[in-house]
């Protein structure tokens, strides 16, 4: 299989019957697709938008067991996540790496309390441990976090966890599933189920949003892996379905590296709302987040609330000298977590709800998976396919993903942002070697090149300018205004590669300008101006 939409649609048109059809192309759905295809099942995945457009590209970029979950007593989830963290490092070393975190301590008691907890965290990782937690003196904390506030500082703790590029890993999962024979299709919206005489789901209709054509496929089982949208799909199956999920929003702000200092990350263990807050170096910037704000509705492009932005900035100000202000924010973004809808008690408290996943089988045979976290995507995929095998009486085949190198796998280290391409970097470099104009940057302040736009069009299933800016490279999340300035060049290159006309370019640029407003604090953003955010 070739990873292009044309090839995917062609395969669907020529193959009407599937073993497993998955709705949802985020971390969970893509993990299921890799698991199912690698076991040999005939697998189709449809995603209404782009791969990982929702929550799966808007995480805090951490592959971790969850220090906070350990404090909440969710030992089972932490133990499982630490194991899965180790497997991500083994299977996708090009998009994941070990990150040093520093917790500054302003009392001896907190210093000892956190060290004991983190020693337990290390121990639980077992043979997959990636570093050793240790006490730091005041001087060592300042060396690692030059911008930390020193008044009352009593030292700190250093521990190690994982970091990754979420959207790049998602694309690699789609590519891996395709390499094992799956069809993964973005911009394909599930619209209806077909059922047999006994009311069991045995088919799915979806619309190719690019052509407007509806496709009907038969399948032995359908899996609903749509995150915050699981209830929408369940209502296609049972119109009277009552919501399982209530979204919780996690907001982030992106600032320049100078506000933190070196390559060590900051972990603030006890914020005013009882959460933890991270300041993490990422692609030459610093990501500050996250929040946990219960919402009553879900949408594909949530916007951080004013109170979330103020909370992040004020918390950072408690720990950092010359802390960032609104004017220093390069980009803001938010993701929605699919948490269990509260049935009683405090409907506005989400921090105590387990982030573990839940599997549900409807009377119709529809399988739904909800909850979970990026780190445990592989285990979620394994458990979901195991249930699908039983539900559809598929021929038994053991899980293969424990030790399955993902697309791009390489142990080689590449400079800068080239690292996340892994083994694909060689081919992109060859494009630039053969045509030096392809080495031109799409924005003077960032390293992303014309060659990467061309590569994404040929090999990474981009459909819209947004797909490239937000998820193939991460410029929208790193610097929203710079991404807007680069958009005309990107749109022009994409139109040439995808065979689009000037009308497409104009429509894409209008759509993208509207989108960028969600990622800035400035109410009016224009290609023709360079406003200061704030």
Coordinates of C-alpha atoms in Angstrom, one line a residue:
X1 CA 0.0 0.0 0.0
X2 CA 1.1 3.5 -0.8
X3 CA 0.2 6.2 1.8
X4 CA -1.8 8.6 -0.5
X5 CA -5.5 9.4 -0.5
X6 CA -5.8 8.4 -4.2
X7 CA -4.5 5.0 -3.4
X8 CA -6.7 4.7 -0.3
X9 CA -9.9 5.6 -2.1
X10 CA -9.0 3.3 -5.0
X11 CA -8.5 0.4 -2.5
X12 CA -11.8 1.1 -0.8
X13 CA -13.6 1.1 -4.2
X14 CA -12.1 -2.3 -5.0
X15 CA -12.6 -3.9 -1.6
X16 CA -16.1 -3.9 -0.2
X17 CA -15.6 -6.2 2.8
X18 CA -13.3 -5.7 5.8
X19 CA -12.5 -7.5 9.0
X20 CA -12.3 -4.3 11.1
X21 CA -13.4 -0.8 10.4
X22 CA -12.2 2.0 12.8
X23 CA -13.8 5.4 13.1
X24 CA -11.4 8.0 14.4
X25 CA -7.8 8.9 13.4
X26 CA -6.3 10.1 16.6
X27 CA -3.8 8.3 18.8
X28 CA -6.4 5.6 19.8
X29 CA -7.8 4.8 16.4
X30 CA -4.4 4.8 14.8
X31 CA -3.0 2.6 17.5
X32 CA -5.8 0.1 16.9
X33 CA -5.2 0.2 13.1
X34 CA -1.5 -0.7 13.6
X35 CA -2.4 -3.5 16.0
X36 CA -5.1 -4.9 13.7
X37 CA -3.2 -4.7 10.5
X38 CA 0.0 -6.1 12.0
X39 CA -2.0 -9.1 13.1
X40 CA -3.1 -9.7 9.6
X41 CA -6.7 -8.4 9.7
X42 CA -8.2 -6.5 6.8
X43 CA -8.4 -3.0 8.3
X44 CA -10.0 0.3 7.3
X45 CA -9.8 3.5 9.3
X46 CA -11.8 6.7 8.5
X47 CA -11.2 10.1 10.0
X48 CA -13.6 13.0 9.6
X49 CA -10.8 15.6 9.6
X50 CA -7.0 15.2 9.4
X51 CA -5.1 12.6 11.4
X52 CA -4.7 13.8 15.0
X53 CA -6.4 17.1 14.3
X54 CA -8.2 17.0 17.7
X55 CA -6.8 16.2 21.1
X56 CA -4.0 14.0 19.8
X57 CA -2.0 16.9 18.4
X58 CA -2.7 19.2 21.3
X59 CA -1.1 17.3 24.2
X60 CA 1.6 18.5 26.6
X61 CA 4.0 16.4 24.4
X62 CA 4.9 14.1 27.3
X63 CA 5.3 10.3 27.2
X64 CA 4.9 9.7 30.9
X65 CA 3.5 7.5 33.6
X66 CA 1.8 10.5 35.2
X67 CA 3.4 11.7 38.4
X68 CA 0.1 13.3 39.4
X69 CA -1.8 10.1 38.9
X70 CA 0.6 8.4 41.3
X71 CA -0.2 11.1 43.9
X72 CA -3.9 10.4 43.4
X73 CA -3.3 6.7 44.1
X74 CA -3.9 5.5 40.5
X75 CA -1.0 3.0 40.7
X76 CA -2.4 0.6 38.0
X77 CA -2.5 3.4 35.4
X78 CA 1.0 4.7 36.3
X79 CA 2.5 1.2 36.2
X80 CA 1.0 0.5 32.8
X81 CA 2.0 3.9 31.4
X82 CA 5.6 3.5 32.5
X83 CA 5.9 0.2 30.7
X84 CA 4.3 1.8 27.6
X85 CA 6.6 4.8 27.8
X86 CA 9.6 2.4 27.5
X87 CA 8.0 0.7 24.5
X88 CA 7.5 4.0 22.7
X89 CA 11.2 4.7 23.2
X90 CA 12.1 1.3 21.8
X91 CA 9.6 1.4 18.8
X92 CA 9.8 5.1 17.8
X93 CA 13.1 6.5 19.1
X94 CA 13.1 9.2 16.3
X95 CA 10.1 11.0 17.7
X96 CA 10.6 10.3 21.5
X97 CA 13.4 11.0 23.9
X98 CA 14.3 11.3 27.5
X99 CA 13.7 14.7 29.1
X100 CA 15.2 16.0 32.4
X101 CA 12.7 17.6 34.7
X102 CA 13.5 19.8 37.7
X103 CA 11.1 20.5 40.6
X104 CA 12.3 23.6 42.6
X105 CA 11.6 23.2 46.3
X106 CA 11.0 26.0 48.7
X107 CA 10.7 23.9 51.9
X108 CA 12.7 20.9 53.1
X109 CA 9.5 18.9 53.7
X110 CA 8.3 19.3 50.1
X111 CA 11.8 18.4 48.8
X112 CA 11.8 15.1 50.7
X113 CA 8.1 14.3 49.9
X114 CA 8.6 14.7 46.2
X115 CA 11.9 12.7 46.2
X116 CA 10.2 9.7 47.9
X117 CA 7.4 9.8 45.4
X118 CA 9.7 10.0 42.4
X119 CA 11.9 7.2 43.8
X120 CA 8.8 5.1 43.8
X121 CA 8.1 6.3 40.2
X122 CA 11.6 5.2 39.1
X123 CA 11.1 1.8 40.9
X124 CA 7.8 1.2 39.2
X125 CA 9.4 1.6 35.7
X126 CA 11.6 -1.5 36.5
X127 CA 13.9 -2.5 33.6
X128 CA 12.4 0.3 31.5
X129 CA 13.6 3.0 33.8
X130 CA 15.1 5.9 31.9
X131 CA 16.9 7.8 34.6
X132 CA 17.5 8.2 38.4
X133 CA 15.8 10.8 40.5
X134 CA 18.1 12.8 42.7
X135 CA 18.3 15.7 45.1
X136 CA 19.7 19.0 43.8
X137 CA 21.3 21.8 45.7
X138 CA 20.1 25.4 45.3
X139 CA 23.1 26.1 43.0
X140 CA 22.4 23.0 40.9
X141 CA 18.7 24.0 40.4
X142 CA 19.8 27.5 39.3
X143 CA 22.3 26.0 36.9
X144 CA 19.6 23.9 35.3
X145 CA 16.8 26.5 35.5
X146 CA 18.6 29.9 35.2
X147 CA 15.3 31.8 35.3
X148 CA 13.9 30.2 38.5
X149 CA 13.1 32.4 41.4
X150 CA 15.9 32.0 44.1
X151 CA 14.2 33.7 47.1
X152 CA 13.6 31.0 49.6
X153 CA 14.8 28.3 47.2
X154 CA 16.0 25.2 49.2
X155 CA 17.2 23.1 46.3
X156 CA 15.1 20.7 44.3
X157 CA 14.7 17.3 42.6
X158 CA 15.7 16.1 39.2
X159 CA 13.8 13.3 37.6
X160 CA 13.5 11.9 34.1
X161 CA 10.5 11.3 31.9
X162 CA 9.7 11.2 28.2
X163 CA 8.9 13.8 25.6
X164 CA 7.7 13.3 22.0
X165 CA 6.1 15.0 19.0
X166 CA 2.5 13.9 19.2
X167 CA 1.3 14.7 15.6
X168 CA 4.4 13.3 14.0
X169 CA 3.9 10.0 15.9
X170 CA 0.3 9.9 14.7
X171 CA 1.4 10.3 11.1
X172 CA 4.0 7.5 11.6
X173 CA 1.2 5.2 13.0
X174 CA -0.9 5.9 10.0
X175 CA 2.0 5.1 7.7
X176 CA 2.9 1.9 9.7
X177 CA -0.7 0.7 9.5
X178 CA -0.6 1.3 5.7
X179 CA 2.6 -0.6 5.4
X180 CA 0.9 -3.6 7.1
X181 CA -1.9 -3.4 4.6
X182 CA -4.5 -1.2 6.3
X183 CA -6.3 1.7 4.6
X184 CA -6.2 4.9 6.6
X185 CA -8.2 7.7 5.2
X186 CA -8.4 11.3 6.4
X187 CA -11.3 13.7 5.5
X188 CA -13.7 10.7 5.5
X189 CA -16.8 11.2 7.6
X190 CA -18.8 8.2 9.0
X191 CA -22.4 8.9 8.4
X192 CA -24.5 5.8 9.0
X193 CA -24.3 2.1 10.1
X194 CA -25.7 -0.8 8.3
X195 CA -27.2 -3.6 10.4
X196 CA -28.3 -7.2 9.8
X197 CA -31.7 -8.7 10.5
X198 CA -30.6 -9.2 14.2
X199 CA -29.7 -5.5 14.6
X200 CA -26.0 -6.2 14.6
X201 CA -23.7 -3.7 12.9
X202 CA -22.3 -5.2 9.7
X203 CA -21.5 -2.1 7.6
X204 CA -20.6 1.6 7.5
X205 CA -21.3 4.5 5.2
X206 CA -18.8 7.3 4.9
X207 CA -18.4 10.4 2.8
X208 CA -15.2 11.3 1.1
X209 CA -15.2 15.0 2.0
X210 CA -12.9 15.9 -0.8
X211 CA -15.1 14.4 -3.6
X212 CA -18.5 14.3 -1.8
X213 CA -18.9 10.7 -2.8
X214 CA -20.5 8.3 -0.3
X215 CA -18.9 4.9 0.1
X216 CA -20.6 1.8 1.7
X217 CA -18.5 -0.9 3.1
X218 CA -19.3 -4.2 4.8
X219 CA -17.4 -5.2 7.9
X220 CA -17.3 -7.9 10.6
X221 CA -16.9 -5.3 13.4
X222 CA -16.8 -1.5 13.8
X223 CA -14.7 0.3 16.4
X224 CA -15.7 3.8 17.6
X225 CA -12.4 5.5 18.6
X226 CA -13.4 9.1 18.2
X227 CA -12.3 10.6 21.6
X228 CA -14.6 13.5 22.6
X229 CA -16.9 12.6 19.7
X230 CA -17.7 9.0 20.9
X231 CA -21.2 10.0 21.9
X232 CA -22.0 11.4 18.4
X233 CA -21.1 8.0 16.9
X234 CA -23.0 6.1 19.6
X235 CA -26.1 8.2 18.6
X236 CA -25.7 7.0 15.0
X237 CA -26.1 3.5 16.5
X238 CA -28.7 4.3 19.1
X239 CA -30.5 7.7 18.8
X240 CA -31.6 7.6 22.4
X241 CA -28.0 7.1 23.8
X242 CA -27.2 9.2 26.8
X243 CA -23.7 10.8 26.8
X244 CA -20.8 8.9 28.3
X245 CA -18.3 11.7 28.0
X246 CA -17.9 15.2 29.3
X247 CA -15.0 17.1 27.8
X248 CA -12.2 18.6 30.0
X249 CA -10.1 21.3 28.3
X250 CA -6.3 21.5 28.7
X251 CA -4.8 24.7 27.5
X252 CA -1.2 25.5 26.7
X253 CA 0.8 28.6 25.8
X254 CA 4.0 28.7 23.8
X255 CA 6.8 31.2 24.6
X256 CA 10.5 31.6 23.7
X257 CA 13.2 29.4 25.2
X258 CA 14.8 32.4 27.0
X259 CA 12.1 32.4 29.6
X260 CA 13.2 29.0 31.0
X261 CA 16.9 28.8 30.2
X262 CA 18.5 25.5 29.3
X263 CA 17.3 22.1 28.1
X264 CA 15.9 21.0 31.4
X265 CA 12.1 21.2 31.9
X266 CA 10.3 22.8 34.9
X267 CA 7.7 20.8 36.8
X268 CA 5.5 22.8 39.3
X269 CA 4.0 20.0 41.5
X270 CA 1.3 21.9 43.3
X271 CA -0.6 24.7 41.6
X272 CA -3.5 26.7 43.2
X273 CA -6.0 24.2 41.7
X274 CA -4.2 21.1 42.9
X275 CA -2.7 20.2 39.5
X276 CA 0.8 20.1 38.2
X277 CA 2.1 22.5 35.6
X278 CA 5.0 21.9 33.2
X279 CA 7.4 24.2 31.4
X280 CA 8.9 22.0 28.7
X281 CA 11.4 22.8 26.0
X282 CA 10.0 21.8 22.6
X283 CA 11.3 22.5 19.1
X284 CA 13.2 25.5 20.3
X285 CA 10.3 27.0 22.3
X286 CA 8.8 26.4 25.7
X287 CA 5.4 24.9 26.2
X288 CA 3.6 25.9 29.4
X289 CA 0.6 24.0 30.5
X290 CA -1.8 22.5 31.2
X291 CA -5.1 23.3 32.7
X292 CA -8.1 21.1 33.5
X293 CA -11.4 23.0 32.8
X294 CA -14.7 21.1 32.5
X295 CA -16.8 22.0 29.6
X296 CA -20.4 21.3 28.6
X297 CA -19.8 21.0 24.9
X298 CA -17.2 19.7 22.5
X299 CA -15.7 21.1 19.3
X300 CA -12.9 20.3 17.0
X301 CA -11.1 23.6 17.5
X302 CA -11.4 24.6 21.1
X303 CA -10.0 28.0 22.2
X304 CA -8.1 28.5 25.5
X305 CA -10.3 30.5 27.9
X306 CA -9.0 33.8 29.3
X307 CA -8.9 32.4 32.8
X308 CA -6.8 29.5 31.6
X309 CA -4.2 31.8 30.0
X310 CA -4.1 33.9 33.2
X311 CA -3.8 30.9 35.4
X312 CA -0.8 29.6 33.4
X313 CA 0.9 33.0 33.3
X314 CA 0.3 33.7 37.0
X315 CA 1.6 30.3 38.1
X316 CA 4.7 30.7 35.9
X317 CA 5.2 34.1 37.6
X318 CA 5.4 32.5 41.0
X319 CA 8.4 30.4 39.9
X320 CA 10.2 32.4 37.2
X321 CA 12.1 35.6 37.3
X322 CA 11.1 38.0 34.4
X323 CA 8.2 35.6 33.7
X324 CA 6.4 35.8 30.4
X325 CA 3.5 38.2 29.9
X326 CA 0.6 38.1 27.3
X327 CA 2.8 40.0 24.9
X328 CA 5.4 37.2 24.9
X329 CA 3.0 34.4 23.8
X330 CA 3.8 33.0 20.4
X331 CA 0.8 30.6 20.2
X332 CA -2.0 29.3 22.4
X333 CA -3.8 26.0 21.9
X334 CA -6.2 23.7 23.7
X335 CA -7.1 20.1 23.6
X336 CA -10.2 18.3 25.0
X337 CA -9.9 15.2 27.1
X338 CA -12.8 12.7 26.9
X339 CA -13.6 12.1 30.5
X340 CA -16.4 10.1 32.0
X341 CA -19.5 12.2 32.4
X342 CA -20.2 12.8 36.1
X343 CA -23.2 10.9 37.4
X344 CA -23.4 12.6 40.8
X345 CA -21.3 14.7 43.2
X346 CA -19.2 17.6 41.9
X347 CA -19.7 17.8 38.2
X348 CA -17.0 20.4 37.9
X349 CA -14.2 18.4 39.4
X350 CA -12.1 16.6 36.8
X351 CA -8.7 16.2 38.3
X352 CA -9.7 13.2 40.4
X353 CA -11.3 11.2 37.5
X354 CA -9.0 8.4 36.3
X355 CA -7.4 8.9 32.9
X356 CA -7.6 5.1 32.3
X357 CA -9.5 3.9 29.2
X358 CA -12.8 2.2 29.0
X359 CA -14.0 -0.4 26.5
X360 CA -17.7 -0.8 25.8
X361 CA -19.6 -3.2 23.6
X362 CA -23.1 -2.1 22.5
X363 CA -26.0 -4.5 21.9
X364 CA -25.4 -3.9 18.2
X365 CA -21.8 -5.2 18.5
X366 CA -20.3 -1.7 18.0
X367 CA -17.1 -1.4 20.1
X368 CA -16.4 1.9 21.7
X369 CA -13.1 2.9 23.5
X370 CA -12.9 6.1 25.4
X371 CA -10.5 7.8 27.9
X372 CA -6.9 6.9 28.1
X373 CA -3.8 8.9 27.2
X374 CA -1.2 9.1 24.4
X375 CA 1.4 7.1 26.4
X376 CA -0.9 4.1 26.6
X377 CA -2.1 4.2 23.0
X378 CA -0.5 0.8 22.1
X379 CA -2.0 -1.1 25.0
X380 CA -5.4 0.5 24.2
X381 CA -5.0 -0.8 20.7
X382 CA -4.2 -4.3 21.8
X383 CA -7.1 -4.6 24.2
X384 CA -9.5 -3.2 21.7
X385 CA -8.5 -5.6 18.9
X386 CA -8.7 -8.5 21.4
X387 CA -12.3 -7.5 22.1
X388 CA -13.0 -7.1 18.4
X389 CA -11.7 -10.7 17.7
X390 CA -14.1 -12.1 20.3
X391 CA -17.0 -9.9 19.1
X392 CA -16.7 -10.8 15.4
X393 CA -15.3 -14.3 15.9
X394 CA -12.2 -13.4 13.9
X395 CA -9.4 -16.0 13.5
X396 CA -7.2 -15.6 16.6
X397 CA -3.9 -13.8 16.0
X398 CA -1.5 -12.6 18.8
X399 CA -0.6 -9.0 19.3
X400 CA 2.6 -8.0 17.5
X401 CA 3.0 -4.3 18.6
X402 CA 5.1 -4.8 21.8
X403 CA 8.3 -4.8 19.6
X404 CA 7.1 -3.3 16.3
X405 CA 9.4 -0.6 14.9
X406 CA 7.2 2.3 13.6
X407 CA 7.6 4.1 10.3
X408 CA 10.7 6.3 10.4
X409 CA 12.4 4.2 13.0
X410 CA 16.1 4.9 13.3
X411 CA 18.6 5.0 16.1
X412 CA 20.5 7.7 14.2
X413 CA 20.3 11.2 15.6
X414 CA 19.6 14.1 13.2
X415 CA 20.1 17.8 13.9
X416 CA 17.2 20.1 14.9
X417 CA 13.7 19.4 13.6
X418 CA 15.0 16.8 11.2
X419 CA 15.1 14.3 14.1
X420 CA 11.3 13.8 13.9
X421 CA 11.5 12.5 10.3
X422 CA 13.7 9.6 11.4
X423 CA 14.8 7.5 8.4
X424 CA 12.7 9.7 6.0
X425 CA 15.1 12.5 6.5
X426 CA 17.5 11.0 3.9
X427 CA 14.9 11.2 1.2
X428 CA 13.9 14.8 2.0
X429 CA 17.6 15.8 2.0
X430 CA 17.9 14.1 -1.4
X431 CA 15.1 16.3 -2.7
X432 CA 17.1 19.4 -1.7
X433 CA 20.3 18.0 -3.1
X434 CA 18.7 17.5 -6.5
X435 CA 17.0 20.9 -6.5
X436 CA 18.7 23.5 -4.3
X437 CA 15.6 25.8 -4.5
X438 CA 13.8 23.2 -2.4
X439 CA 16.1 24.1 0.5
X440 CA 14.5 27.5 0.7
X441 CA 12.8 28.2 4.1
X442 CA 9.1 28.8 4.2
X443 CA 9.7 31.4 6.9
X444 CA 13.0 33.1 7.5
X445 CA 12.9 32.6 11.3
X446 CA 12.2 28.9 11.2
X447 CA 14.0 25.9 9.6
X448 CA 11.1 24.3 7.7
X449 CA 11.8 24.0 4.0
X450 CA 10.0 23.9 0.6
X451 CA 11.2 20.3 0.4
X452 CA 9.1 19.4 3.4
X453 CA 6.0 20.7 1.9
X454 CA 6.6 18.7 -1.3
X455 CA 7.4 15.6 0.8
X456 CA 4.2 16.0 2.9
X457 CA 2.1 16.3 -0.3
X458 CA 3.6 13.1 -1.8
X459 CA 4.1 11.0 1.3
X460 CA 2.1 12.3 4.3
X461 CA -1.5 12.7 3.0
X462 CA -1.8 16.5 3.5
X463 CA -5.1 17.9 2.1
X464 CA -5.2 21.4 3.6
X465 CA -2.6 24.1 4.4
X466 CA -3.6 23.6 8.0
X467 CA -2.5 19.9 7.9
X468 CA 1.0 20.9 7.0
X469 CA 1.4 23.9 9.3
X470 CA -0.2 22.4 12.4
X471 CA 0.7 18.7 12.2
X472 CA 3.3 17.8 9.6
X473 CA 5.5 20.6 10.8
X474 CA 4.4 22.3 14.0
X475 CA 4.7 26.0 13.0
X476 CA 1.1 26.9 13.9
X477 CA 1.7 25.7 17.5
X478 CA 5.2 27.2 17.7
X479 CA 4.5 30.7 16.3
X480 CA 1.0 31.4 15.0
X481 CA 1.8 34.7 13.3
X482 CA 4.9 33.3 11.5
X483 CA 2.8 30.4 10.2
X484 CA 0.3 32.9 8.8
X485 CA 3.1 34.7 7.0
X486 CA 4.4 31.4 5.6
X487 CA 0.9 30.3 4.4
X488 CA 0.9 31.9 0.9
X489 CA 4.1 30.1 -0.1
X490 CA 2.9 26.8 1.4
X491 CA -0.5 27.1 -0.4
X492 CA 1.2 27.8 -3.7
X493 CA 3.5 24.7 -3.4
X494 CA 0.7 22.5 -2.3
X495 CA -1.5 23.6 -5.2
X496 CA 1.2 22.7 -7.6
X497 CA 1.8 19.3 -6.0
X498 CA -1.9 18.4 -5.5
X499 CA -3.1 19.8 -8.8
X500 CA -5.2 22.6 -7.4
X501 CA -6.2 26.0 -8.9
X502 CA -6.0 29.6 -7.7
X503 CA -9.5 29.4 -6.3
X504 CA -8.3 26.6 -4.0
X505 CA -5.4 28.7 -2.9
X506 CA -7.7 31.7 -2.0
X507 CA -10.1 29.5 -0.1
X508 CA -7.3 27.7 1.8
X509 CA -5.7 31.0 2.8
X510 CA -9.0 32.4 4.0
X511 CA -9.7 29.2 6.0
X512 CA -6.2 29.3 7.5
X513 CA -6.4 33.0 8.5
X514 CA -9.6 32.2 10.3
X515 CA -8.0 29.2 12.1
X516 CA -4.9 31.2 13.2
X517 CA -7.1 33.5 15.2
X518 CA -7.8 30.6 17.5
X519 CA -4.1 30.3 18.3
X520 CA -3.4 34.0 19.0
X521 CA -4.5 36.4 21.7
X522 CA -4.9 39.2 19.2
X523 CA -8.5 39.6 17.9
X524 CA -7.6 40.5 14.3
X525 CA -4.8 38.8 12.5
X526 CA -3.8 39.6 8.9
X527 CA -1.2 38.6 6.3
X528 CA -0.6 42.3 5.8
X529 CA 0.3 43.2 9.3
X530 CA 2.5 41.9 12.1
X531 CA 0.6 42.7 15.3
X532 CA 2.0 42.2 18.7
X533 CA 0.1 39.5 20.6
X534 CA -1.5 40.7 23.7

